Coordinates of C-alpha atoms and ligand atoms in Angstrom, one line a residue:
M1 CA 9.3 -13.7 38.5
A2 CA 8.0 -12.7 34.9
E3 CA 9.3 -9.5 33.5
Q4 CA 6.8 -6.6 33.8
F5 CA 5.9 -4.1 31.1
D6 CA 3.4 -1.3 30.7
L7 CA 2.8 -2.2 27.1
T8 CA 3.5 -5.2 25.0
V9 CA 3.1 -4.9 21.2
I10 CA 2.8 -8.1 19.2
G11 CA 4.1 -7.5 15.7
T12 CA 6.6 -4.9 14.6
G13 CA 5.2 -3.7 11.3
P14 CA 4.5 0.0 10.7
G15 CA 1.6 -0.2 13.2
G16 CA 3.5 -2.1 15.9
Y17 CA 6.9 -0.4 15.8
V18 CA 5.5 3.1 15.6
C19 CA 3.1 2.4 18.5
A20 CA 6.0 1.0 20.6
I21 CA 8.2 4.1 19.9
R22 CA 5.4 6.6 20.7
A23 CA 4.5 4.7 23.9
A24 CA 8.1 4.7 25.0
Q25 CA 8.4 8.5 24.2
L26 CA 5.3 8.9 26.5
G27 CA 7.1 7.2 29.4
M28 CA 5.9 3.6 29.2
K29 CA 8.1 0.6 29.6
V30 CA 7.5 -1.2 26.3
A31 CA 8.1 -4.7 24.9
V32 CA 7.7 -5.8 21.3
I33 CA 7.5 -9.3 20.0
E34 CA 8.3 -10.2 16.4
K35 CA 8.5 -13.6 14.7
R36 CA 10.4 -12.4 11.7
D37 CA 14.2 -12.1 11.9
A38 CA 14.0 -8.4 11.3
P39 CA 11.5 -5.8 12.5
G40 CA 9.4 -3.7 10.2
G41 CA 6.7 -6.2 9.3
T42 CA 5.3 -6.8 5.8
C43 CA 6.0 -3.2 4.8
L44 CA 9.7 -3.0 5.4
N45 CA 10.6 -6.6 4.6
V46 CA 8.3 -7.8 1.8
G47 CA 6.0 -4.9 1.0
C48 CA 6.2 -1.1 0.6
I49 CA 10.0 -0.8 0.8
P50 CA 11.3 -3.6 -1.5
S51 CA 8.6 -2.9 -4.0
K52 CA 9.4 0.8 -4.2
A53 CA 13.1 0.0 -4.6
L54 CA 12.3 -2.1 -7.7
L55 CA 9.8 0.4 -8.9
H56 CA 12.3 3.2 -8.6
T57 CA 15.1 1.4 -10.5
T58 CA 12.9 0.1 -13.3
E59 CA 11.3 3.6 -13.7
L60 CA 14.8 5.0 -14.2
Y61 CA 15.6 2.2 -16.6
E62 CA 12.4 3.0 -18.5
E63 CA 13.2 6.7 -18.5
A64 CA 16.7 6.1 -19.8
S65 CA 15.4 3.8 -22.5
S66 CA 12.6 6.1 -23.7
H67 CA 13.6 9.7 -23.0
F68 CA 17.4 10.1 -22.6
E69 CA 18.0 10.4 -26.4
T70 CA 15.4 13.3 -26.6
F71 CA 17.0 14.9 -23.5
G72 CA 20.3 14.8 -25.4
I73 CA 21.9 12.2 -23.1
D74 CA 23.7 9.7 -25.2
I75 CA 24.4 6.5 -23.2
G76 CA 23.5 3.9 -25.9
K77 CA 20.9 1.3 -25.1
P78 CA 20.7 0.8 -21.3
R79 CA 21.0 -2.8 -20.0
I80 CA 19.5 -4.1 -16.8
N81 CA 21.7 -5.9 -14.3
L82 CA 19.1 -7.9 -12.3
P83 CA 21.4 -9.2 -9.5
A84 CA 22.6 -5.6 -8.9
M85 CA 19.0 -4.4 -8.9
M86 CA 18.1 -7.1 -6.3
R87 CA 21.1 -6.2 -4.2
H88 CA 20.0 -2.5 -4.1
K89 CA 16.5 -3.7 -3.0
A90 CA 18.0 -6.0 -0.2
D91 CA 20.3 -3.1 1.0
T92 CA 17.3 -0.8 1.1
V93 CA 15.4 -3.3 3.2
D94 CA 18.4 -3.8 5.6
A95 CA 18.9 -0.1 6.0
N96 CA 15.3 0.4 7.0
T97 CA 15.0 -2.6 9.3
S98 CA 18.2 -1.8 11.1
G99 CA 16.9 1.7 11.5
V100 CA 14.0 0.3 13.4
E101 CA 16.3 -1.9 15.6
F102 CA 18.3 1.3 16.3
L103 CA 15.1 3.2 17.3
F104 CA 14.1 0.3 19.6
K105 CA 17.4 0.6 21.4
K106 CA 17.3 4.4 21.5
N107 CA 13.8 4.3 23.1
K108 CA 14.8 1.4 25.5
I109 CA 12.2 -0.9 24.0
T110 CA 12.8 -4.6 24.8
H111 CA 12.7 -6.7 21.6
F112 CA 11.6 -10.3 22.0
H113 CA 12.2 -12.6 19.0
G114 CA 9.5 -15.3 18.6
T115 CA 5.8 -15.8 18.3
G116 CA 3.7 -14.0 20.8
S117 CA 0.4 -15.4 22.1
I118 CA -2.0 -14.0 24.6
E119 CA -2.5 -16.1 27.7
G120 CA -5.1 -13.7 29.0
P121 CA -5.2 -10.0 29.9
G122 CA -1.8 -9.0 31.2
K123 CA 0.0 -12.2 30.2
V124 CA 1.9 -12.9 27.0
V125 CA 3.9 -16.0 26.1
I126 CA 6.8 -15.9 23.6
N127 CA 7.8 -19.1 21.8
D128 CA 11.0 -18.8 20.0
E129 CA 12.5 -20.8 17.1
K130 CA 14.6 -22.9 19.4
G131 CA 11.5 -24.1 21.2
D132 CA 12.1 -21.9 24.3
R133 CA 9.1 -20.4 26.0
Q134 CA 9.0 -17.2 28.1
T135 CA 6.1 -15.5 29.8
I136 CA 6.0 -11.7 30.4
E137 CA 3.4 -9.6 32.3
T138 CA 2.1 -6.4 30.9
K139 CA -0.6 -3.8 31.8
N140 CA -1.7 -3.5 28.2
I141 CA -1.4 -5.5 24.9
V142 CA -1.6 -4.1 21.4
I143 CA -2.2 -6.7 18.6
A144 CA -0.4 -5.5 15.4
T145 CA 0.0 -8.8 13.6
G146 CA -0.9 -7.4 10.1
S147 CA -2.0 -9.4 7.2
E148 CA -1.1 -12.1 4.6
S149 CA -1.9 -12.7 1.0
M150 CA -5.4 -14.0 0.2
P151 CA -5.1 -17.5 -1.4
L152 CA -6.9 -18.2 -4.6
P153 CA -9.0 -21.4 -4.2
G154 CA -7.6 -24.2 -6.4
V155 CA -4.3 -22.4 -7.1
E156 CA -1.4 -23.4 -4.9
T157 CA 1.5 -20.9 -4.7
D158 CA 5.1 -22.1 -4.5
E159 CA 6.8 -18.6 -4.5
K160 CA 8.8 -19.8 -7.5
R161 CA 6.5 -20.0 -10.5
I162 CA 3.1 -19.4 -8.9
V163 CA 3.8 -16.5 -6.6
T164 CA 2.4 -14.0 -4.1
S165 CA 3.9 -10.5 -4.0
T166 CA 6.7 -12.0 -1.9
G167 CA 7.9 -14.3 -4.7
A168 CA 7.3 -11.6 -7.3
L169 CA 9.8 -9.4 -5.5
E170 CA 12.4 -12.2 -5.8
L171 CA 12.2 -13.5 -9.4
E172 CA 15.6 -14.7 -10.6
K173 CA 15.0 -13.7 -14.2
V174 CA 12.6 -11.5 -16.2
P175 CA 9.6 -13.7 -17.1
G176 CA 8.7 -13.9 -20.8
K177 CA 5.0 -14.0 -19.9
L178 CA 3.7 -12.9 -16.5
L179 CA 0.0 -13.5 -15.7
I180 CA -1.4 -11.5 -12.8
V181 CA -4.6 -12.4 -11.0
G182 CA -6.1 -9.2 -9.7
A183 CA -5.9 -5.6 -11.1
G184 CA -5.4 -4.1 -7.6
V185 CA -2.4 -2.2 -6.2
I186 CA 0.0 -5.1 -6.0
G187 CA -0.9 -6.4 -9.5
L188 CA -0.3 -3.1 -11.2
E189 CA 2.8 -2.1 -9.2
L190 CA 4.6 -5.4 -9.5
G191 CA 3.3 -5.8 -13.1
S192 CA 4.9 -2.5 -13.9
V193 CA 8.2 -3.6 -12.5
W194 CA 8.4 -6.7 -14.7
A195 CA 6.7 -5.1 -17.8
R196 CA 9.4 -2.3 -17.8
L197 CA 12.1 -5.1 -17.9
G198 CA 10.4 -6.7 -20.9
A199 CA 7.8 -9.2 -19.5
E200 CA 4.6 -9.5 -21.5
V201 CA 2.0 -8.8 -18.7
T202 CA -1.6 -10.0 -18.8
V203 CA -3.9 -9.0 -15.9
V204 CA -7.0 -11.1 -15.2
E205 CA -9.5 -9.1 -13.1
F206 CA -12.8 -10.4 -11.7
L207 CA -14.6 -7.0 -11.9
D208 CA -15.2 -4.9 -15.0
R209 CA -12.6 -2.3 -14.0
I210 CA -9.1 -1.9 -12.6
L211 CA -8.3 -0.5 -9.1
P212 CA -11.8 -0.9 -7.6
G213 CA -12.3 1.7 -4.9
M214 CA -10.4 4.4 -6.8
D215 CA -12.3 7.1 -8.7
G216 CA -13.9 5.6 -11.9
E217 CA -12.5 8.2 -14.3
V218 CA -9.0 7.6 -12.9
G219 CA -9.3 3.9 -13.3
K220 CA -10.4 4.2 -17.0
Q221 CA -7.7 6.7 -17.9
F222 CA -5.0 4.7 -16.1
Q223 CA -6.1 1.5 -17.8
R224 CA -5.5 3.2 -21.2
L225 CA -2.0 4.4 -20.1
L226 CA -1.1 0.9 -18.9
Q227 CA -2.3 -0.6 -22.1
R228 CA 0.0 1.8 -24.0
Q229 CA 2.8 0.4 -21.8
G230 CA 2.0 -3.1 -23.1
F231 CA -0.4 -4.4 -20.4
T232 CA -3.2 -6.7 -21.5
F233 CA -6.3 -6.6 -19.4
K234 CA -8.9 -9.4 -19.2
L235 CA -11.7 -7.8 -17.1
G236 CA -14.8 -9.5 -15.9
T237 CA -12.8 -12.7 -15.9
K238 CA -11.8 -15.3 -13.3
V239 CA -9.0 -17.8 -13.0
T240 CA -10.4 -21.2 -12.3
G241 CA -7.1 -23.2 -12.2
V242 CA -3.4 -23.4 -13.1
D243 CA -1.8 -26.6 -14.5
A244 CA 1.8 -26.5 -13.4
D245 CA 2.9 -29.9 -14.8
G246 CA 4.8 -28.7 -17.9
D247 CA 7.6 -26.1 -18.3
T248 CA 4.9 -23.5 -19.2
L249 CA 2.0 -22.8 -16.8
K250 CA -1.4 -23.3 -18.3
V251 CA -3.8 -20.8 -16.7
F252 CA -7.6 -21.5 -17.2
T253 CA -10.0 -18.6 -17.1
E254 CA -13.7 -18.1 -17.4
P255 CA -16.0 -15.1 -17.7
A256 CA -16.8 -13.9 -14.1
Q257 CA -20.4 -15.0 -14.5
G258 CA -19.5 -18.4 -15.9
G259 CA -19.1 -19.5 -19.5
D260 CA -16.5 -21.0 -21.8
T261 CA -13.0 -21.8 -20.5
E262 CA -10.0 -20.2 -22.1
Q263 CA -6.4 -21.2 -21.6
I264 CA -3.5 -18.6 -21.3
D265 CA 0.1 -19.7 -21.1
A266 CA 2.5 -18.1 -18.6
D267 CA 5.9 -18.5 -17.2
I268 CA 5.0 -16.9 -13.9
V269 CA 1.6 -16.4 -12.2
L270 CA 1.2 -13.7 -9.6
V271 CA -1.8 -14.1 -7.3
A272 CA -2.7 -10.6 -6.0
I273 CA -6.4 -10.7 -5.1
G274 CA -6.2 -8.9 -1.7
R275 CA -4.9 -9.6 1.8
R276 CA -6.5 -11.0 4.9
P277 CA -5.9 -10.3 8.6
F278 CA -3.3 -12.5 10.2
T279 CA -4.1 -13.8 13.7
E280 CA -2.8 -17.4 13.6
G281 CA -1.2 -18.6 16.9
L282 CA -2.2 -15.5 18.8
G283 CA -4.5 -17.3 21.2
L284 CA -7.5 -15.0 20.5
E285 CA -10.1 -17.7 21.2
E286 CA -8.5 -18.6 24.5
A287 CA -8.3 -14.9 25.4
G288 CA -11.9 -14.3 24.4
V289 CA -11.0 -11.6 21.8
E290 CA -13.8 -11.2 19.2
R291 CA -13.3 -11.1 15.5
D292 CA -15.7 -10.0 12.7
E293 CA -17.0 -12.1 9.8
R294 CA -13.8 -11.4 7.8
G295 CA -11.5 -12.5 10.6
R296 CA -10.5 -9.0 11.6
V297 CA -10.0 -8.2 15.3
K298 CA -13.0 -6.2 16.4
T299 CA -12.3 -2.9 18.1
D300 CA -14.2 0.2 19.2
E301 CA -13.2 3.7 18.0
H302 CA -10.4 3.7 20.6
F303 CA -8.9 0.5 19.2
K304 CA -10.0 -1.5 22.3
T305 CA -11.1 -5.0 21.8
N306 CA -14.0 -6.5 23.9
V307 CA -11.3 -7.6 26.4
D308 CA -10.0 -5.0 28.8
G309 CA -6.3 -4.2 28.3
I310 CA -6.2 -5.7 24.8
Y311 CA -6.1 -3.3 21.8
A312 CA -5.5 -3.8 18.0
I313 CA -4.3 -1.7 15.1
G314 CA -3.2 -1.8 11.5
D315 CA -4.1 -4.5 8.8
V316 CA -5.5 -6.8 11.4
I317 CA -8.5 -4.5 12.1
T318 CA -10.9 -2.8 9.7
G319 CA -10.0 0.0 7.3
P320 CA -7.6 0.4 4.4
M321 CA -4.6 -1.9 4.5
L322 CA -2.0 0.8 4.3
A323 CA 1.2 1.4 6.2
H324 CA 0.5 5.0 7.1
K325 CA -3.0 4.1 8.4
A326 CA -1.3 1.5 10.6
E327 CA 1.3 4.0 11.8
D328 CA -1.3 6.6 12.7
E329 CA -3.3 4.1 14.6
G330 CA -0.1 3.1 16.4
V331 CA 0.4 6.7 17.5
A332 CA -3.2 7.1 18.5
V333 CA -3.4 4.0 20.7
A334 CA -0.2 4.9 22.4
E335 CA -1.6 8.4 23.2
I336 CA -4.9 6.9 24.4
L337 CA -3.0 4.6 26.8
A338 CA -1.1 7.6 28.1
G339 CA -4.4 9.4 28.8
Q340 CA -4.3 11.7 25.8
A341 CA -6.8 12.1 23.0
G342 CA -5.3 9.9 20.3
H343 CA -7.3 10.0 17.1
V344 CA -7.2 9.1 13.4
N345 CA -9.1 11.0 10.8
Y346 CA -10.2 8.3 8.4
G347 CA -11.6 10.8 6.0
V348 CA -8.1 12.1 5.1
I349 CA -5.9 9.0 4.5
P350 CA -4.1 9.3 1.2
S351 CA -3.6 6.3 -1.0
V352 CA -0.9 6.1 -3.7
V353 CA -0.2 3.6 -6.5
Y354 CA 3.5 3.9 -7.3
T355 CA 3.3 3.1 -11.0
S356 CA 4.3 5.4 -13.9
P357 CA 2.5 7.7 -13.9
E358 CA 1.6 7.5 -10.2
I359 CA -2.0 7.6 -8.9
A360 CA -2.8 9.4 -5.7
A361 CA -6.1 9.9 -4.0
V362 CA -7.6 11.4 -0.8
G363 CA -11.2 11.7 0.4
K364 CA -14.2 10.9 -1.7
T365 CA -14.5 9.6 -5.2
E366 CA -17.2 10.8 -7.6
E367 CA -19.0 7.5 -7.2
E368 CA -19.1 7.9 -3.4
L369 CA -20.4 11.4 -3.6
K370 CA -23.1 10.4 -5.9
A371 CA -24.1 7.5 -3.7
D372 CA -24.1 9.9 -0.7
G373 CA -26.4 12.3 -2.6
V374 CA -23.8 15.1 -2.1
E375 CA -24.0 18.0 -4.7
Y376 CA -20.4 18.5 -5.9
K377 CA -18.4 20.2 -8.6
V378 CA -15.6 18.6 -10.6
A379 CA -12.5 20.7 -11.3
K380 CA -9.7 19.4 -13.5
F381 CA -6.3 20.4 -14.9
P382 CA -4.2 18.3 -17.3
F383 CA -0.4 18.0 -17.0
T384 CA -0.1 18.6 -20.7
A385 CA -0.7 22.3 -19.8
N386 CA 1.9 22.4 -17.1
G387 CA 5.3 23.9 -18.0
R388 CA 7.4 21.8 -15.8
A389 CA 5.7 18.6 -17.0
K390 CA 6.5 19.5 -20.6
A391 CA 10.2 20.0 -19.7
M392 CA 10.2 16.6 -18.0
L393 CA 8.3 14.8 -20.8
A394 CA 5.8 13.8 -18.1
K395 CA 2.6 15.1 -19.6
N396 CA 0.4 12.1 -18.9
G397 CA -2.3 12.6 -16.4
F398 CA -4.4 15.2 -14.6
V399 CA -5.4 16.7 -11.3
K400 CA -9.1 16.3 -10.3
I401 CA -10.6 18.1 -7.4
L402 CA -14.1 17.4 -6.1
A403 CA -15.6 20.2 -4.0
D404 CA -18.9 20.9 -2.4
K405 CA -21.1 22.7 -4.9
K406 CA -22.4 25.3 -2.3
T407 CA -19.5 25.7 0.2
D408 CA -16.5 25.0 -2.2
R409 CA -15.1 22.8 0.6
V410 CA -12.7 20.2 -0.9
L411 CA -14.2 16.7 -0.5
G412 CA -11.8 14.6 -2.5
A413 CA -8.8 14.8 -4.8
H414 CA -7.4 12.4 -7.4
I415 CA -4.1 12.8 -9.3
V416 CA -2.7 10.8 -12.1
G417 CA 0.8 12.0 -13.0
R418 CA 4.5 12.2 -12.2
S419 CA 5.0 12.6 -8.4
A420 CA 1.3 12.3 -7.7
G421 CA 2.2 10.6 -4.4
E422 CA 4.0 13.8 -3.3
L423 CA 1.6 16.3 -4.8
I424 CA -1.4 14.8 -3.0
H425 CA -0.3 16.0 0.4
E426 CA -1.1 19.7 0.0
L427 CA -4.7 18.5 -0.6
C428 CA -4.5 16.3 2.6
V429 CA -3.4 19.4 4.6
L430 CA -6.1 21.5 3.0
M431 CA -8.8 18.9 3.8
E432 CA -7.6 18.5 7.4
F433 CA -8.2 22.2 7.8
G434 CA -11.6 22.0 6.1
G435 CA -10.2 24.2 3.3
S436 CA -12.0 25.2 0.1
A437 CA -10.8 25.1 -3.5
E438 CA -10.5 28.8 -3.4
D439 CA -8.1 28.6 -0.4
L440 CA -5.8 26.5 -2.5
A441 CA -6.3 28.6 -5.6
R442 CA -5.3 31.7 -3.7
T443 CA -2.1 30.1 -2.3
C444 CA 1.0 31.2 -4.2
H445 CA 2.8 28.2 -5.8
A446 CA 6.4 28.2 -7.0
H447 CA 7.0 28.3 -10.7
P448 CA 7.8 26.0 -12.6
T449 CA 6.5 23.1 -10.5
L450 CA 4.1 20.2 -11.0
S451 CA 2.3 21.6 -7.9
E452 CA 1.1 24.4 -10.1
A453 CA -1.2 21.9 -11.8
V454 CA -2.8 21.3 -8.4
R455 CA -3.4 25.0 -8.0
E456 CA -4.8 25.4 -11.5
A457 CA -7.2 22.5 -10.8
A458 CA -8.4 24.4 -7.7
M459 CA -8.8 27.5 -9.8
A460 CA -10.9 25.5 -12.2
A461 CA -13.4 24.9 -9.3
N462 CA -14.3 28.6 -9.4
D463 CA -13.0 31.4 -11.7
G464 CA -11.2 29.0 -14.1
P465 CA -7.5 28.2 -14.6
I466 CA -5.1 30.6 -16.3
H467 CA -3.2 28.1 -18.5
M468 CA -6.1 26.4 -20.2
Ligands
LIG1 P1 2.5 -5.9 9.1 O1 3.4 -4.9 8.4 O2 2.0 -7.0 8.4 O3 3.4 -6.4 10.4 C1 2.9 -7.4 11.2 C2 4.1 -8.1 11.8 O4 3.6 -9.0 12.9 C3 4.8 -9.0 10.9 O5 6.2 -8.7 10.9 C4 4.6 -10.4 11.5 O6 5.7 -11.3 11.3 C5 4.4 -10.2 12.9 N1 3.6 -11.2 13.6 C6 2.4 -11.7 13.2 N2 1.9 -12.5 14.2 C7 2.8 -12.5 15.2 C8 2.9 -13.2 16.4 N3 1.9 -14.0 16.9 N4 4.0 -13.0 17.2 C9 5.0 -12.1 16.8 N5 5.0 -11.5 15.6 C10 3.9 -11.7 14.8 N6 1.2 0.1 2.1 C11 1.4 1.4 1.9 O7 0.9 2.2 2.6 N7 2.2 1.8 0.9 C12 2.8 0.9 0.1 O8 3.6 1.3 -0.8 C13 2.6 -0.5 0.2 N8 3.2 -1.4 -0.6 C14 2.9 -2.7 -0.3 C15 3.5 -3.6 -1.2 C16 3.3 -5.0 -1.0 C17 4.0 -5.9 -1.9 C18 2.5 -5.4 0.1 C19 2.3 -6.9 0.3 C20 1.9 -4.5 0.9 C21 2.1 -3.1 0.7 N9 1.5 -2.2 1.5 C22 1.7 -0.9 1.3 C23 0.7 -2.6 2.7 C24 1.5 -2.5 4.0 O9 2.6 -3.3 3.9 C25 0.6 -2.9 5.2 O10 -0.6 -2.1 5.2 C26 1.3 -2.7 6.5 O11 2.5 -3.4 6.5 C27 0.5 -3.0 7.7 O12 1.2 -2.8 8.8 P2 0.9 -3.7 10.2 O13 1.8 -3.1 11.2 O14 -0.6 -3.7 10.4 O15 1.3 -5.2 9.8
LIG2 P1 -6.4 -5.2 -3.9 O1 -7.6 -5.3 -3.0 O2 -5.8 -3.8 -4.1 O3 -6.8 -5.7 -5.3 C1 -7.2 -7.0 -5.5 C2 -7.9 -7.1 -6.9 O4 -8.1 -8.5 -7.1 C3 -9.2 -6.4 -6.9 O5 -9.2 -5.6 -8.1 C4 -10.2 -7.5 -6.9 O6 -11.4 -7.2 -7.6 C5 -9.5 -8.6 -7.7 N1 -9.9 -10.0 -7.4 C6 -10.3 -10.5 -6.2 N2 -10.6 -11.8 -6.4 C7 -10.3 -12.1 -7.6 C8 -10.3 -13.3 -8.4 N3 -10.7 -14.5 -7.9 N4 -10.0 -13.3 -9.7 C9 -9.6 -12.1 -10.3 N5 -9.5 -10.9 -9.6 C10 -9.9 -10.9 -8.3 O7 -5.3 -6.2 -3.3 P2 -3.8 -6.4 -3.6 O8 -3.4 -5.8 -4.9 O9 -3.6 -7.8 -3.4 O10 -3.1 -5.6 -2.4 C11 -3.4 -5.9 -1.1 C12 -3.4 -4.8 -0.1 O11 -2.0 -4.3 0.0 C13 -4.2 -3.7 -0.6 O12 -5.3 -3.5 0.3 C14 -3.4 -2.4 -0.6 O13 -3.9 -1.4 0.2 C15 -2.1 -2.9 0.0 N6 -1.0 -2.4 -0.9 C16 -0.8 -1.0 -1.0 C17 0.1 -0.5 -1.8 C18 0.2 1.0 -1.9 O14 -0.3 1.7 -1.0 N7 0.9 1.5 -2.9 C19 0.9 -1.3 -2.7 C20 0.6 -2.7 -2.6 C21 -0.3 -3.2 -1.7

């Protein structure tokens, strides 16, 4: 007889593994199915975690190269040891994925290795690498199969010279010239890694701005900062093809609206034009699970598909493709299945770009507020006026708070600066509680901290900051 479960989760990325753990904590008998060797999905294996390991080490290298002398630390010219840097990245990935394995065991979750496909409500088949096939029975199924890189028509990736993010995390030497297609999060983060190590980075972006979706002012200022770090941007431009025949890649570009072709030479091309939901081999058609026009699994606000007993979360459904969004949906669906009121507040999902300086945002941008016809006020404070930032030589950037003009309620916040990804969370908590800029301005902040810049920006929304 087939083994029976309360819940089977297909995919063990941040959506799937968190969902499985929460469901087990709530008393369900849980199975997970994963086709990769290690759990953790894109995020832990080839995404968030390895990219942040490389960003951390290269940021320290950059700091040592540019500021140590001023700080009075004399170490001579630092040198990068690429194999050691890659080992640190691999060790970080292993430590995280084995942590998830441990949590599966701790929570008595059964981990099946192989590709899961849905035979119908309540039935899942697992096909493993050896060709063995096993069927399990389950009361509910959560699809958490994530996403994959979007291909660029006419440009074939080989993960060696023409790479997606996965290949860009594994380069064996620092490229002389790195051409990146797409000025989104992946392009700017991985571009930063290799630029810090000496690569000449050119970013070709279809739109007339970088980081579309982020606040426009943030995008503009950040572009200037990256140009100072050596980035070249070709905005309003598209890549039409890559000739990989010779030792040097020949990249052909055109203005986005069409026009004369230009050729740019590169050693490595990174294609980072977005990600698309991954549902291959899941048996969705056979199971009758509907998808939308972009191939995402369609769900209602309780993550339920059109088929009873089948749910979906994370990158494979609508919404920002972020690990913490997937995690929160994982918790919510587990709680819903346990009869609780699981819920995700999509209005307060932070997003962080882990460059130097970091970019962090939560809530609305100015462009969105204008489009919604909301009357708002803009309050800003620069890190140049923050004591701690001066001591750290981290004066680039600012905190920008958008608050309702009448009620003072905070509607959005945008930070460019050192540790922006940590600083944003006091604004997230404030927004979860429907707080005002004045609430934040009246909260005592320790001195000297970068967080004081957040408080001063909140002060700027009403009576004005002290240090400006
Ligand atoms: P995934 O993490 O994609 O996991 C899905 C899993 O399902 C995979 O392991 C896959 O092998 C498995 N699977 C698929 N089909 C089957 C099947 N039929 N049977 C069995 N298993 C299957 N987000 C952030 O929030 N912060 C970051 O810093 C960040 N950095 C990133 C850096 C890079 C380079 C990339 C590519 C992405 C990054 N992301 C980041 C995005 C983040 O990785 C995703 O949003 C997140 O992983 C989505 O989680 P998920 O659980 O929905 O899917
Ligand atoms: P993205 O959506 O962030 O950026 C893609 C960029 O490519 C956009 O600027 C887009 O206009 C541009 N583009 C699209 N087609 C193009 C074309 N043909 N030619 C030139 N430019 C083109 O996607 P990206 O960077 O690939 O990242 C994928 C996902 O991974 C994102 O949704 C992001 O949320 C997630 N991610 C998150 C990170 C974080 O939270 N720090 C880090 C890395 C990825």
